Amino acid sequence: MFGGAGGNKFDMLKQMKKMRSQVKTMEKELAGLNFVGISKNKLLSVTLDGKFQMKSIQIEDELIEKKDKNLLEKSIQEAYTKALQDAQAGAAKQMQAMGGFPGLGM
């Protein structure tokens, strides 16, 4: 995993420290990214950051005026799912751009 069976502990610790640094850098970069998912009816949007934390929900007045709980729930689900898929793809792309994590199959 870290230089094969003949690798010494110092090299392994050095590699682990480098990986920790890469992870911290990646986390900072991901936190700064935003991914917006929009419901199919285009009346609701959800914004997630690259760490999959919800940043905002925006609901158009038209959706609220409909007073349709099921439609509101469905719209939230659609927008959130789309934002999550985009955030996951963005995180994977970011990891690849940083060279992944050699030795871990990433």
N, CA, C and O atoms as a GROMACS GRO file, in nm:
protein
  424
    1MET      N    1   0.082  -0.118   0.000
    1MET     CA    2   0.000   0.000   0.000
    1MET      C    3   0.087   0.125   0.000
    1MET      O    4   0.060   0.217  -0.077
    2PHE      N    5   0.187   0.132   0.081
    2PHE     CA    6   0.276   0.247   0.091
    2PHE      C    7   0.418   0.204   0.059
    2PHE      O    8   0.503   0.198   0.148
    3GLY      N    9   0.443   0.174  -0.065
    3GLY     CA   10   0.579   0.139  -0.105
    3GLY      C   11   0.608  -0.009  -0.097
    3GLY      O   12   0.725  -0.048  -0.105
    4GLY      N   13   0.510  -0.092  -0.080
    4GLY     CA   14   0.531  -0.236  -0.080
    4GLY      C   15   0.577  -0.288   0.054
    4GLY      O   16   0.586  -0.213   0.152
    5ALA      N   17   0.606  -0.417   0.059
    5ALA     CA   18   0.643  -0.483   0.184
    5ALA      C   19   0.777  -0.434   0.236
    5ALA      O   20   0.802  -0.438   0.357
    6GLY      N   21   0.865  -0.387   0.146
    6GLY     CA   22   0.997  -0.341   0.189
    6GLY      C   23   0.999  -0.197   0.236
    6GLY      O   24   1.102  -0.151   0.285
    7GLY      N   25   0.888  -0.123   0.224
    7GLY     CA   26   0.884   0.018   0.266
    7GLY      C   27   0.904   0.030   0.416
    7GLY      O   28   0.855  -0.054   0.492
    8ASN      N   29   0.975   0.133   0.458
    8ASN     CA   30   0.995   0.148   0.602
    8ASN      C   31   0.888   0.239   0.662
    8ASN      O   32   0.811   0.303   0.590
    9LYS      N   33   0.884   0.244   0.794
    9LYS     CA   34   0.781   0.319   0.865
    9LYS      C   35   0.790   0.468   0.836
    9LYS      O   36   0.688   0.536   0.829
   10PHE      N   37   0.911   0.520   0.820
   10PHE     CA   38   0.928   0.662   0.793
   10PHE      C   39   0.862   0.700   0.660
   10PHE      O   40   0.793   0.801   0.652
   11ASP      N   41   0.883   0.619   0.558
   11ASP     CA   42   0.821   0.646   0.428
   11ASP      C   43   0.668   0.638   0.437
   11ASP      O   44   0.597   0.717   0.375
   12MET      N   45   0.620   0.542   0.515
   12MET     CA   46   0.477   0.526   0.532
   12MET      C   47   0.418   0.649   0.603
   12MET      O   48   0.314   0.700   0.562
   13LEU      N   49   0.483   0.698   0.706
   13LEU     CA   50   0.436   0.816   0.778
   13LEU      C   51   0.439   0.939   0.690
   13LEU      O   52   0.350   1.024   0.695
   14LYS      N   53   0.543   0.949   0.609
   14LYS     CA   54   0.555   1.062   0.516
   14LYS      C   55   0.439   1.060   0.415
   14LYS      O   56   0.380   1.164   0.386
   15GLN      N   57   0.410   0.943   0.364
   15GLN     CA   58   0.300   0.928   0.268
   15GLN      C   59   0.166   0.962   0.333
   15GLN      O   60   0.082   1.026   0.271
   16MET      N   61   0.146   0.918   0.456
   16MET     CA   62   0.021   0.945   0.528
   16MET      C   63   0.006   1.095   0.552
   16MET      O   64  -0.104   1.149   0.539
   17LYS      N   65   0.113   1.162   0.587
   17LYS     CA   66   0.109   1.306   0.610
   17LYS      C   67   0.073   1.379   0.481
   17LYS      O   68  -0.006   1.474   0.483
   18LYS      N   69   0.129   1.335   0.371
   18LYS     CA   70   0.099   1.394   0.241
   18LYS      C   71  -0.049   1.375   0.206
   18LYS      O   72  -0.114   1.467   0.158
   19MET      N   73  -0.101   1.256   0.231
   19MET     CA   74  -0.241   1.227   0.203
   19MET      C   75  -0.333   1.313   0.290
   19MET      O   76  -0.434   1.363   0.242
   20ARG      N   77  -0.298   1.330   0.418
   20ARG     CA   78  -0.377   1.413   0.508
   20ARG      C   79  -0.383   1.557   0.457
   20ARG      O   80  -0.487   1.622   0.462
   21SER      N   81  -0.270   1.604   0.410
   21SER     CA   82  -0.263   1.739   0.355
   21SER      C   83  -0.351   1.751   0.230
   21SER      O   84  -0.421   1.851   0.213
   22GLN      N   85  -0.348   1.650   0.145
   22GLN     CA   86  -0.432   1.649   0.025
   22GLN      C   87  -0.580   1.652   0.062
   22GLN      O   88  -0.658   1.723   0.000
   23VAL      N   89  -0.617   1.575   0.162
   23VAL     CA   90  -0.757   1.569   0.205
   23VAL      C   91  -0.802   1.705   0.257
   23VAL      O   92  -0.912   1.750   0.224
   24LYS      N   93  -0.720   1.770   0.338
   24LYS     CA   94  -0.755   1.902   0.392
   24LYS      C   95  -0.771   2.004   0.279
   24LYS      O   96  -0.864   2.084   0.280
   25THR      N   97  -0.681   2.001   0.184
   25THR     CA   98  -0.690   2.092   0.070
   25THR      C   99  -0.817   2.067  -0.008
   25THR      O  100  -0.887   2.161  -0.046
   26MET      N  101  -0.847   1.941  -0.033
   26MET     CA  102  -0.966   1.905  -0.108
   26MET      C  103  -1.092   1.948  -0.033
   26MET      O  104  -1.186   2.000  -0.095
   27GLU      N  105  -1.097   1.928   0.098
   27GLU     CA  106  -1.214   1.968   0.176
   27GLU      C  107  -1.238   2.118   0.166
   27GLU      O  108  -1.353   2.161   0.153
   28LYS      N  109  -1.132   2.197   0.172
   28LYS     CA  110  -1.146   2.343   0.161
   28LYS      C  111  -1.200   2.381   0.024
   28LYS      O  112  -1.289   2.465   0.013
   29GLU      N  113  -1.147   2.319  -0.080
   29GLU     CA  114  -1.192   2.350  -0.215
   29GLU      C  115  -1.337   2.307  -0.236
   29GLU      O  116  -1.414   2.379  -0.299
   30LEU      N  117  -1.374   2.190  -0.186
   30LEU     CA  118  -1.511   2.141  -0.201
   30LEU      C  119  -1.610   2.230  -0.127
   30LEU      O  120  -1.721   2.252  -0.176
   31ALA      N  121  -1.572   2.280  -0.010
   31ALA     CA  122  -1.663   2.364   0.067
   31ALA      C  123  -1.695   2.493  -0.009
   31ALA      O  124  -1.800   2.553   0.013
   32GLY      N  125  -1.606   2.534  -0.097
   32GLY     CA  126  -1.627   2.657  -0.173
   32GLY      C  127  -1.709   2.639  -0.300
   32GLY      O  128  -1.742   2.737  -0.366
   33LEU      N  129  -1.741   2.516  -0.335
   33LEU     CA  130  -1.819   2.490  -0.456
   33LEU      C  131  -1.968   2.487  -0.423
   33LEU      O  132  -2.008   2.448  -0.314
   34ASN      N  133  -2.051   2.529  -0.518
   34ASN     CA  134  -2.196   2.524  -0.501
   34ASN      C  135  -2.258   2.446  -0.616
   34ASN      O  136  -2.217   2.459  -0.732
   35PHE      N  137  -2.357   2.365  -0.584
   35PHE     CA  138  -2.428   2.285  -0.682
   35PHE      C  139  -2.577   2.309  -0.663
   35PHE      O  140  -2.632   2.290  -0.554
   36VAL      N  141  -2.642   2.351  -0.770
   36VAL     CA  142  -2.784   2.386  -0.764
   36VAL      C  143  -2.866   2.280  -0.837
   36VAL      O  144  -2.838   2.244  -0.952
   37GLY      N  145  -2.967   2.231  -0.768
   37GLY     CA  146  -3.063   2.139  -0.828
   37GLY      C  147  -3.196   2.209  -0.841
   37GLY      O  148  -3.241   2.277  -0.748
   38ILE      N  149  -3.260   2.194  -0.954
   38ILE     CA  150  -3.388   2.260  -0.980
   38ILE      C  151  -3.494   2.152  -1.005
   38ILE      O  152  -3.472   2.056  -1.078
   39SER      N  153  -3.610   2.171  -0.943
   39SER     CA  154  -3.720   2.076  -0.962
   39SER      C  155  -3.766   2.077  -1.108
   39SER      O  156  -3.741   2.173  -1.181
   40LYS      N  157  -3.833   1.970  -1.148
   40LYS     CA  158  -3.879   1.958  -1.287
   40LYS      C  159  -3.975   2.070  -1.325
   40LYS      O  160  -3.978   2.113  -1.440
   41ASN      N  161  -4.054   2.117  -1.228
   41ASN     CA  162  -4.148   2.225  -1.257
   41ASN      C  163  -4.081   2.364  -1.252
   41ASN      O  164  -4.145   2.466  -1.277
   42LYS      N  165  -3.952   2.365  -1.218
   42LYS     CA  166  -3.870   2.487  -1.214
   42LYS      C  167  -3.920   2.589  -1.112
   42LYS      O  168  -3.895   2.709  -1.125
   43LEU      N  169  -3.991   2.541  -1.010
   43LEU     CA  170  -4.045   2.631  -0.909
   43LEU      C  171  -3.970   2.624  -0.776
   43LEU      O  172  -4.002   2.697  -0.683
   44LEU      N  173  -3.870   2.537  -0.767
   44LEU     CA  174  -3.795   2.521  -0.644
   44LEU      C  175  -3.651   2.483  -0.677
   44LEU      O  176  -3.626   2.403  -0.767
   45SER      N  177  -3.557   2.541  -0.603
   45SER     CA  178  -3.417   2.504  -0.622
   45SER      C  179  -3.351   2.483  -0.487
   45SER      O  180  -3.388   2.546  -0.387
   46VAL      N  181  -3.254   2.394  -0.486
   46VAL     CA  182  -3.177   2.361  -0.367
   46VAL      C  183  -3.030   2.380  -0.403
   46VAL      O  184  -2.985   2.337  -0.509
   47THR      N  185  -2.956   2.444  -0.312
   47THR     CA  186  -2.812   2.463  -0.332
   47THR      C  187  -2.737   2.387  -0.225
   47THR      O  188  -2.761   2.405  -0.105
   48LEU      N  189  -2.644   2.300  -0.268
   48LEU     CA  190  -2.555   2.227  -0.178
   48LEU      C  191  -2.412   2.272  -0.204
   48LEU      O  192  -2.378   2.314  -0.314
   49ASP      N  193  -2.328   2.263  -0.100
   49ASP     CA  194  -2.187   2.287  -0.124
   49ASP      C  195  -2.121   2.154  -0.160
   49ASP      O  196  -2.187   2.050  -0.162
   50GLY      N  197  -1.993   2.157  -0.188
   50GLY     CA  198  -1.921   2.037  -0.230
   50GLY      C  199  -1.904   1.933  -0.121
   50GLY      O  200  -1.857   1.822  -0.147
   51LYS      N  201  -1.941   1.970   0.002
   51LYS     CA  202  -1.936   1.873   0.112
   51LYS      C  203  -2.076   1.821   0.142
   51LYS      O  204  -2.100   1.760   0.247
   52PHE      N  205  -2.169   1.846   0.048
   52PHE     CA  206  -2.307   1.797   0.053
   52PHE      C  207  -2.391   1.863   0.163
   52PHE      O  208  -2.494   1.808   0.204
   53GLN      N  209  -2.348   1.980   0.210
   53GLN     CA  210  -2.426   2.053   0.309
   53GLN      C  211  -2.522   2.147   0.236
   53GLN      O  212  -2.482   2.216   0.142
   54MET      N  213  -2.647   2.150   0.279
   54MET     CA  214  -2.745   2.236   0.214
   54MET      C  215  -2.716   2.382   0.251
   54MET      O  216  -2.702   2.417   0.368
   55LYS      N  217  -2.708   2.465   0.148
   55LYS     CA  218  -2.682   2.607   0.167
   55LYS      C  219  -2.811   2.689   0.160
   55LYS      O  220  -2.827   2.787   0.233
   56SER      N  221  -2.902   2.650   0.071
   56SER     CA  222  -3.027   2.725   0.059
   56SER      C  223  -3.134   2.646  -0.015
   56SER      O  224  -3.106   2.551  -0.088
   57ILE      N  225  -3.257   2.689   0.007
   57ILE     CA  226  -3.373   2.641  -0.069
   57ILE      C  227  -3.447   2.766  -0.115
   57ILE      O  228  -3.472   2.857  -0.035
   58GLN      N  229  -3.481   2.770  -0.242
   58GLN     CA  230  -3.557   2.884  -0.294
   58GLN      C  231  -3.686   2.831  -0.355
   58GLN      O  232  -3.684   2.743  -0.441
   59ILE      N  233  -3.797   2.887  -0.309
   59ILE     CA  234  -3.929   2.844  -0.354
   59ILE      C  235  -3.997   2.962  -0.422
   59ILE      O  236  -4.009   3.070  -0.365
   60GLU      N  237  -4.042   2.939  -0.544
   60GLU     CA  238  -4.116   3.044  -0.616
   60GLU      C  239  -4.254   3.061  -0.553
   60GLU      O  240  -4.315   2.965  -0.508
   61ASP      N  241  -4.301   3.184  -0.550
   61ASP     CA  242  -4.432   3.215  -0.493
   61ASP      C  243  -4.543   3.131  -0.556
   61ASP      O  244  -4.638   3.091  -0.488
   62GLU      N  245  -4.530   3.105  -0.684
   62GLU     CA  246  -4.631   3.026  -0.757
   62GLU      C  247  -4.651   2.888  -0.692
   62GLU      O  248  -4.764   2.839  -0.685
   63LEU      N  249  -4.543   2.828  -0.646
   63LEU     CA  250  -4.553   2.696  -0.583
   63LEU      C  251  -4.623   2.706  -0.448
   63LEU      O  252  -4.703   2.619  -0.412
   64ILE      N  253  -4.594   2.810  -0.374
   64ILE     CA  254  -4.658   2.829  -0.243
   64ILE      C  255  -4.807   2.857  -0.261
   64ILE      O  256  -4.890   2.808  -0.185
   65GLU      N  257  -4.839   2.937  -0.362
   65GLU     CA  258  -4.978   2.973  -0.388
   65GLU      C  259  -5.064   2.853  -0.425
   65GLU      O  260  -5.185   2.854  -0.405
   66LYS      N  261  -5.002   2.750  -0.479
   66LYS     CA  262  -5.077   2.630  -0.518
   66LYS      C  263  -5.128   2.554  -0.395
   66LYS      O  264  -5.224   2.477  -0.405
   67LYS      N  265  -5.064   2.575  -0.281
   67LYS     CA  266  -5.104   2.509  -0.155
   67LYS      C  267  -5.119   2.358  -0.173
   67LYS      O  268  -5.214   2.297  -0.123
   68ASP      N  269  -5.024   2.302  -0.245
   68ASP     CA  270  -5.025   2.158  -0.272
   68ASP      C  271  -4.904   2.095  -0.202
   68ASP      O  272  -4.792   2.100  -0.252
   69LYS      N  273  -4.930   2.037  -0.087
   69LYS     CA  274  -4.823   1.979  -0.006
   69LYS      C  275  -4.747   1.872  -0.082
   69LYS      O  276  -4.624   1.868  -0.077
   70ASN      N  277  -4.817   1.784  -0.152
   70ASN     CA  278  -4.750   1.676  -0.226
   70ASN      C  279  -4.659   1.731  -0.336
   70ASN      O  280  -4.548   1.681  -0.356
   71LEU      N  281  -4.706   1.835  -0.406
   71LEU     CA  282  -4.624   1.896  -0.511
   71LEU      C  283  -4.500   1.961  -0.450
   71LEU      O  284  -4.391   1.951  -0.507
   72LEU      N  285  -4.516   2.027  -0.336
   72LEU     CA  286  -4.401   2.089  -0.267
   72LEU      C  287  -4.300   1.982  -0.226
   72LEU      O  288  -4.180   1.999  -0.248
   73GLU      N  289  -4.347   1.874  -0.166
   73GLU     CA  290  -4.258   1.766  -0.123
   73GLU      C  291  -4.184   1.704  -0.243
   73GLU      O  292  -4.064   1.679  -0.236
   74LYS      N  293  -4.257   1.681  -0.351
   74LYS     CA  294  -4.197   1.623  -0.471
   74LYS      C  295  -4.092   1.718  -0.530
   74LYS      O  296  -3.986   1.675  -0.574
   75SER      N  297  -4.123   1.846  -0.531
   75SER     CA  298  -4.031   1.946  -0.584
   75SER      C  299  -3.902   1.952  -0.502
   75SER      O  300  -3.793   1.961  -0.558
   76ILE      N  301  -3.915   1.946  -0.371
   76ILE     CA  302  -3.796   1.946  -0.284
   76ILE      C  303  -3.712   1.822  -0.313
   76ILE      O  304  -3.590   1.832  -0.327
   77GLN      N  305  -3.777   1.708  -0.321
   77GLN     CA  306  -3.705   1.583  -0.347
   77GLN      C  307  -3.632   1.588  -0.481
   77GLN      O  308  -3.515   1.549  -0.489
   78GLU      N  309  -3.699   1.634  -0.585
   78GLU     CA  310  -3.636   1.642  -0.717
   78GLU      C  311  -3.516   1.734  -0.718
   78GLU      O  312  -3.409   1.699  -0.769
   79ALA      N  313  -3.534   1.853  -0.660
   79ALA     CA  314  -3.425   1.951  -0.660
   79ALA      C  315  -3.307   1.902  -0.576
   79ALA      O  316  -3.192   1.916  -0.616
   80TYR      N  317  -3.336   1.844  -0.461
   80TYR     CA  318  -3.230   1.795  -0.374
   80TYR      C  319  -3.153   1.681  -0.441
   80TYR      O  320  -3.030   1.677  -0.437
   81THR      N  321  -3.226   1.588  -0.501
   81THR     CA  322  -3.161   1.475  -0.568
   81THR      C  323  -3.068   1.522  -0.679
   81THR      O  324  -2.956   1.473  -0.692
   82LYS      N  325  -3.115   1.618  -0.758
   82LYS     CA  326  -3.033   1.672  -0.868
   82LYS      C  327  -2.908   1.742  -0.812
   82LYS      O  328  -2.798   1.721  -0.863
   83ALA      N  329  -2.925   1.824  -0.709
   83ALA     CA  330  -2.810   1.893  -0.650
   83ALA      C  331  -2.711   1.792  -0.591
   83ALA      O  332  -2.590   1.810  -0.606
   84LEU      N  333  -2.760   1.688  -0.526
   84LEU     CA  334  -2.673   1.587  -0.466
   84LEU      C  335  -2.595   1.512  -0.574
   84LEU      O  336  -2.475   1.488  -0.558
   85GLN      N  337  -2.663   1.474  -0.682
   85GLN     CA  338  -2.593   1.405  -0.791
   85GLN      C  339  -2.483   1.493  -0.850
   85GLN      O  340  -2.372   1.445  -0.876
   86ASP      N  341  -2.514   1.620  -0.870
   86ASP     CA  342  -2.414   1.712  -0.924
   86ASP      C  343  -2.298   1.732  -0.827
   86ASP      O  344  -2.182   1.738  -0.868
   87ALA      N  345  -2.329   1.741  -0.698
   87ALA     CA  346  -2.224   1.759  -0.596
   87ALA      C  347  -2.134   1.636  -0.589
   87ALA      O  348  -2.012   1.648  -0.576
   88GLN      N  349  -2.193   1.517  -0.597
   88GLN     CA  350  -2.113   1.395  -0.594
   88GLN      C  351  -2.022   1.387  -0.716
   88GLN      O  352  -1.905   1.351  -0.706
   89ALA      N  353  -2.077   1.421  -0.833
   89ALA     CA  354  -1.996   1.420  -0.955
   89ALA      C  355  -1.886   1.526  -0.946
   89ALA      O  356  -1.773   1.502  -0.989
   90GLY      N  357  -1.919   1.642  -0.892
   90GLY     CA  358  -1.820   1.748  -0.876
   90GLY      C  359  -1.709   1.709  -0.780
   90GLY      O  360  -1.592   1.741  -0.804
   91ALA      N  361  -1.744   1.640  -0.671
   91ALA     CA  362  -1.644   1.595  -0.574
   91ALA      C  363  -1.552   1.492  -0.638
   91ALA      O  364  -1.431   1.496  -0.616
   92ALA      N  365  -1.608   1.401  -0.716
   92ALA     CA  366  -1.527   1.299  -0.784
   92ALA      C  367  -1.433   1.365  -0.884
   92ALA      O  368  -1.316   1.328  -0.895
   93LYS      N  369  -1.485   1.462  -0.957
   93LYS     CA  370  -1.403   1.534  -1.056
   93LYS      C  371  -1.290   1.609  -0.986
   93LYS      O  372  -1.176   1.611  -1.034
   94GLN      N  373  -1.321   1.672  -0.874
   94GLN     CA  374  -1.220   1.746  -0.797
   94GLN      C  375  -1.111   1.651  -0.747
   94GLN      O  376  -0.992   1.684  -0.750
   95MET      N  377  -1.152   1.533  -0.702
   95MET     CA  378  -1.055   1.435  -0.652
   95MET      C  379  -0.963   1.390  -0.766
   95MET      O  380  -0.842   1.376  -0.747
   96GLN      N  381  -1.020   1.367  -0.883
   96GLN     CA  382  -0.939   1.327  -0.999
   96GLN      C  383  -0.843   1.438  -1.039
   96GLN      O  384  -0.727   1.412  -1.073
   97ALA      N  385  -0.890   1.562  -1.035
   97ALA     CA  386  -0.805   1.677  -1.073
   97ALA      C  387  -0.686   1.691  -0.978
   97ALA      O  388  -0.580   1.739  -1.018
   98MET      N  389  -0.704   1.648  -0.854
   98MET     CA  390  -0.596   1.656  -0.757
   98MET      C  391  -0.507   1.532  -0.762
   98MET      O  392  -0.414   1.519  -0.683
   99GLY      N  393  -0.536   1.443  -0.854
   99GLY     CA  394  -0.452   1.323  -0.868
   99GLY      C  395  -0.500   1.206  -0.788
   99GLY      O  396  -0.431   1.105  -0.780
  100GLY      N  397  -0.619   1.216  -0.727
  100GLY     CA  398  -0.672   1.106  -0.648
  100GLY      C  399  -0.582   1.076  -0.529
  100GLY      O  400  -0.511   1.164  -0.481
  101PHE      N  401  -0.586   0.955  -0.483
  101PHE     CA  402  -0.504   0.912  -0.372
  101PHE      C  403  -0.429   0.785  -0.413
  101PHE      O  404  -0.478   0.674  -0.391
  102PRO      N  405  -0.310   0.802  -0.473
  102PRO     CA  406  -0.232   0.685  -0.516
  102PRO      C  407  -0.212   0.588  -0.400
  102PRO      O  408  -0.190   0.627  -0.286
  103GLY      N  409  -0.219   0.463  -0.432
  103GLY     CA  410  -0.199   0.360  -0.330
  103GLY      C  411  -0.328   0.317  -0.266
  103GLY      O  412  -0.332   0.215  -0.198
  104LEU      N  413  -0.436   0.395  -0.287
  104LEU     CA  414  -0.565   0.358  -0.229
  104LEU      C  415  -0.664   0.322  -0.338
  104LEU      O  416  -0.782   0.297  -0.311
  105GLY      N  417  -0.618   0.320  -0.462
  105GLY     CA  418  -0.706   0.287  -0.573
  105GLY      C  419  -0.800   0.399  -0.610
  105GLY      O  420  -0.902   0.374  -0.674
  106MET      N  421  -0.768   0.522  -0.572
  106MET     CA  422  -0.854   0.638  -0.602
  106MET      C  423  -0.781   0.734  -0.691
  106MET      O  424  -0.836   0.838  -0.728
   0.00000   0.00000   0.00000
